CSV table of C-alpha atoms in Angstrom, one decimal:
chain,number,residue,atom,x,y,z
Y,1,MET,CA,11.2,-48.6,41.6
Y,2,ALA,CA,7.3,-46.4,41.9
Y,3,ILE,CA,7.0,-43.9,38.8
Y,4,GLU,CA,6.0,-40.6,40.4
Y,5,ILE,CA,4.0,-38.7,38.1
Y,6,ARG,CA,2.6,-34.3,39.7
Y,7,LEU,CA,2.9,-30.9,37.8
Y,8,MET,CA,6.0,-29.8,37.1
Y,9,GLN,CA,7.1,-26.9,39.7
Y,10,ASP,CA,8.9,-23.5,38.5
Y,11,ASN,CA,12.0,-24.1,39.8
Y,12,GLU,CA,11.9,-27.5,37.7
Y,13,ALA,CA,11.6,-26.0,33.9
Y,14,SER,CA,15.9,-26.7,33.7
Y,15,ARG,CA,15.3,-29.6,34.5
Y,16,ALA,CA,12.5,-31.0,32.3
Y,17,ASN,CA,14.5,-29.5,28.9
Y,18,ASP,CA,18.1,-30.9,30.1
Y,19,PHE,CA,16.3,-33.5,30.1
Y,20,PHE,CA,13.9,-33.5,26.7
Y,21,ASN,CA,17.3,-32.6,24.8
Y,22,ARG,CA,19.3,-35.9,27.0
Y,23,ILE,CA,16.2,-38.5,25.2
Y,24,TYR,CA,16.4,-36.1,21.9
Y,25,ASN,CA,20.7,-35.3,21.5
Y,26,THR,CA,19.9,-32.1,21.0
Y,27,ASN,CA,20.7,-28.1,22.1
Y,28,ARG,CA,17.1,-26.7,22.8
Y,29,SER,CA,17.8,-23.6,24.8
Y,30,PHE,CA,16.5,-22.5,28.1
Y,31,GLU,CA,15.4,-19.1,26.4
Y,32,ASN,CA,12.8,-21.4,23.1
Y,33,PHE,CA,11.6,-23.7,26.5
Y,34,LYS,CA,9.9,-20.6,29.0
Y,35,TRP,CA,9.1,-19.0,26.1
Y,36,GLU,CA,7.2,-22.3,24.7
Y,37,PHE,CA,5.5,-23.6,27.8
Y,38,LEU,CA,5.7,-21.1,30.6
Y,39,ASP,CA,5.4,-17.6,28.6
Y,40,GLY,CA,3.1,-18.3,26.7
Y,41,PRO,CA,-0.4,-16.2,25.0
Y,42,ASP,CA,-3.1,-18.2,26.7
Y,43,GLY,CA,-0.8,-18.7,29.8
Y,44,LYS,CA,1.6,-21.2,31.2
Y,45,ALA,CA,1.2,-25.1,30.1
Y,46,ILE,CA,0.8,-27.4,32.3
Y,47,TYR,CA,3.5,-29.8,32.9
Y,48,VAL,CA,3.8,-32.9,33.5
Y,49,LEU,CA,6.3,-35.2,34.5
Y,50,ALA,CA,7.4,-38.6,35.7
Y,51,LEU,CA,9.7,-39.3,38.6
Y,52,ALA,CA,12.1,-41.9,39.8
Y,53,ASN,CA,14.6,-41.2,42.8
Y,54,ASP,CA,13.6,-37.4,41.6
Y,55,THR,CA,15.5,-37.7,38.0
Y,56,ILE,CA,13.2,-37.3,35.4
Y,57,VAL,CA,11.8,-40.1,33.4
Y,58,GLY,CA,9.3,-38.8,31.3
Y,59,ILE,CA,7.7,-35.7,30.4
Y,60,GLN,CA,4.1,-34.0,28.7
Y,61,CYS,CA,2.6,-31.3,28.7
Y,62,ALA,CA,-0.5,-28.7,27.1
Y,63,ILE,CA,0.2,-25.6,26.2
Y,64,PRO,CA,-3.6,-23.7,26.4
Y,65,LEU,CA,-4.5,-21.9,22.9
Y,66,GLN,CA,-7.8,-20.1,23.2
Y,67,PHE,CA,-9.2,-20.9,19.5
Y,68,MET,CA,-13.0,-19.3,17.6
Y,69,ASP,CA,-15.6,-21.7,17.4
Y,70,SER,CA,-17.7,-20.9,14.1
Y,71,THR,CA,-20.0,-18.9,16.4
Y,72,GLY,CA,-17.7,-15.9,17.0
Y,73,LYS,CA,-17.3,-17.9,20.6
Y,74,LEU,CA,-13.6,-18.1,22.2
Y,75,ILE,CA,-12.7,-21.9,23.1
Y,76,LEU,CA,-10.2,-23.0,25.2
Y,77,THR,CA,-8.2,-25.2,24.1
Y,78,ALA,CA,-4.7,-26.8,24.3
Y,79,LYS,CA,-1.4,-28.2,22.4
Y,80,SER,CA,0.0,-31.2,23.4
Y,81,GLU,CA,3.4,-31.1,23.4
Y,82,ASP,CA,6.3,-32.5,24.6
Y,83,THR,CA,5.5,-35.9,24.6
Y,84,LEU,CA,8.7,-38.0,26.4
Y,85,VAL,CA,9.6,-41.1,28.0
Y,86,ASP,CA,12.7,-42.5,28.2
Y,87,PRO,CA,13.0,-45.7,26.0
Y,88,SER,CA,14.7,-47.7,29.5
Y,89,TYR,CA,11.6,-46.7,31.3
Y,90,ARG,CA,8.7,-47.4,28.7
Y,91,GLY,CA,6.4,-51.1,28.7
Y,92,GLN,CA,5.2,-48.9,32.4
Y,93,LYS,CA,2.3,-47.4,32.2
Y,94,ILE,CA,4.1,-43.7,32.3
Y,95,PHE,CA,2.7,-42.2,28.9
Y,96,GLU,CA,-1.3,-43.5,30.1
Y,97,ARG,CA,-0.2,-42.0,33.4
Y,98,MET,CA,1.1,-38.8,32.7
Y,99,TYR,CA,-2.1,-38.1,30.5
Y,100,GLU,CA,-4.0,-38.7,32.8
Y,101,LEU,CA,-3.1,-36.3,35.2
Y,102,LEU,CA,-2.9,-34.2,32.5
Y,103,PHE,CA,-6.9,-34.9,31.3
Y,104,THR,CA,-7.6,-33.9,34.7
Y,105,GLU,CA,-5.5,-30.3,35.0
Y,106,CYS,CA,-7.2,-29.6,31.4
Y,107,LYS,CA,-10.6,-30.3,32.7
Y,108,ARG,CA,-9.8,-28.2,36.2
Y,109,THR,CA,-7.9,-24.9,34.1
Y,110,GLY,CA,-11.2,-25.0,31.7
Y,111,ILE,CA,-10.0,-26.8,28.7
Y,112,HIS,CA,-12.3,-28.0,26.2
Y,113,TYR,CA,-9.9,-30.0,23.7
Y,114,ILE,CA,-6.2,-31.4,23.9
Y,115,TRP,CA,-5.1,-31.7,19.7
Y,116,GLY,CA,-1.9,-31.9,18.1
Y,117,PHE,CA,0.6,-33.5,15.4
Y,118,THR,CA,2.7,-37.0,15.7
Y,119,PRO,CA,3.7,-40.0,14.0
Y,120,ALA,CA,2.4,-42.3,17.2
Y,121,LEU,CA,-1.0,-42.6,16.1
Y,122,LYS,CA,-2.2,-45.7,17.6
Y,123,ALA,CA,-0.4,-44.4,22.0
Y,124,PHE,CA,-3.2,-42.0,20.9
Y,125,GLU,CA,-5.9,-43.5,20.8
Y,126,ARG,CA,-5.1,-45.7,23.4
Y,127,LEU,CA,-6.1,-42.7,25.4
Y,128,GLY,CA,-9.2,-41.6,23.4
Y,129,PHE,CA,-8.2,-39.9,21.3
Y,130,GLU,CA,-9.6,-39.3,16.7
Y,131,VAL,CA,-7.7,-38.5,14.6
Y,132,PRO,CA,-9.0,-36.6,11.9
Y,133,PHE,CA,-6.7,-36.8,9.2
Y,134,LYS,CA,-2.5,-37.6,8.5
Y,135,SER,CA,-0.3,-34.6,8.5
Y,136,GLU,CA,3.3,-34.7,7.9
Y,137,GLN,CA,5.8,-32.0,8.2
Y,138,CYS,CA,9.2,-31.8,5.8
Y,139,LEU,CA,12.5,-29.8,4.6
């Protein structure tokens, strides 16, 4: 089955959120999705979909955020977020293909660095990410 990798259209945002909720068995509200990915202070997230017969089987995005370097210059970065492939579709290089498009779009929009927090270090290192330190969350 062919997997299509493309940018999310605005009218597909609720479908992306529904996919996230189904896979993680959670209930993130669409209002929260809009706040995090569509209404960011530095612009809308670059949101990538993987589709099989028009069914979402993977999501990945980059949330643009401006940082200031040590000289005071603003740099456009992006936080990697919502990296998820349906377990029944894993092993088909969907993760890598979504990131290929994401990297292209980040370059096109002037994003210089992509960063994030994840326990899945090996998968990201295979894509060329560096891991300067490890962090964990706890409650």
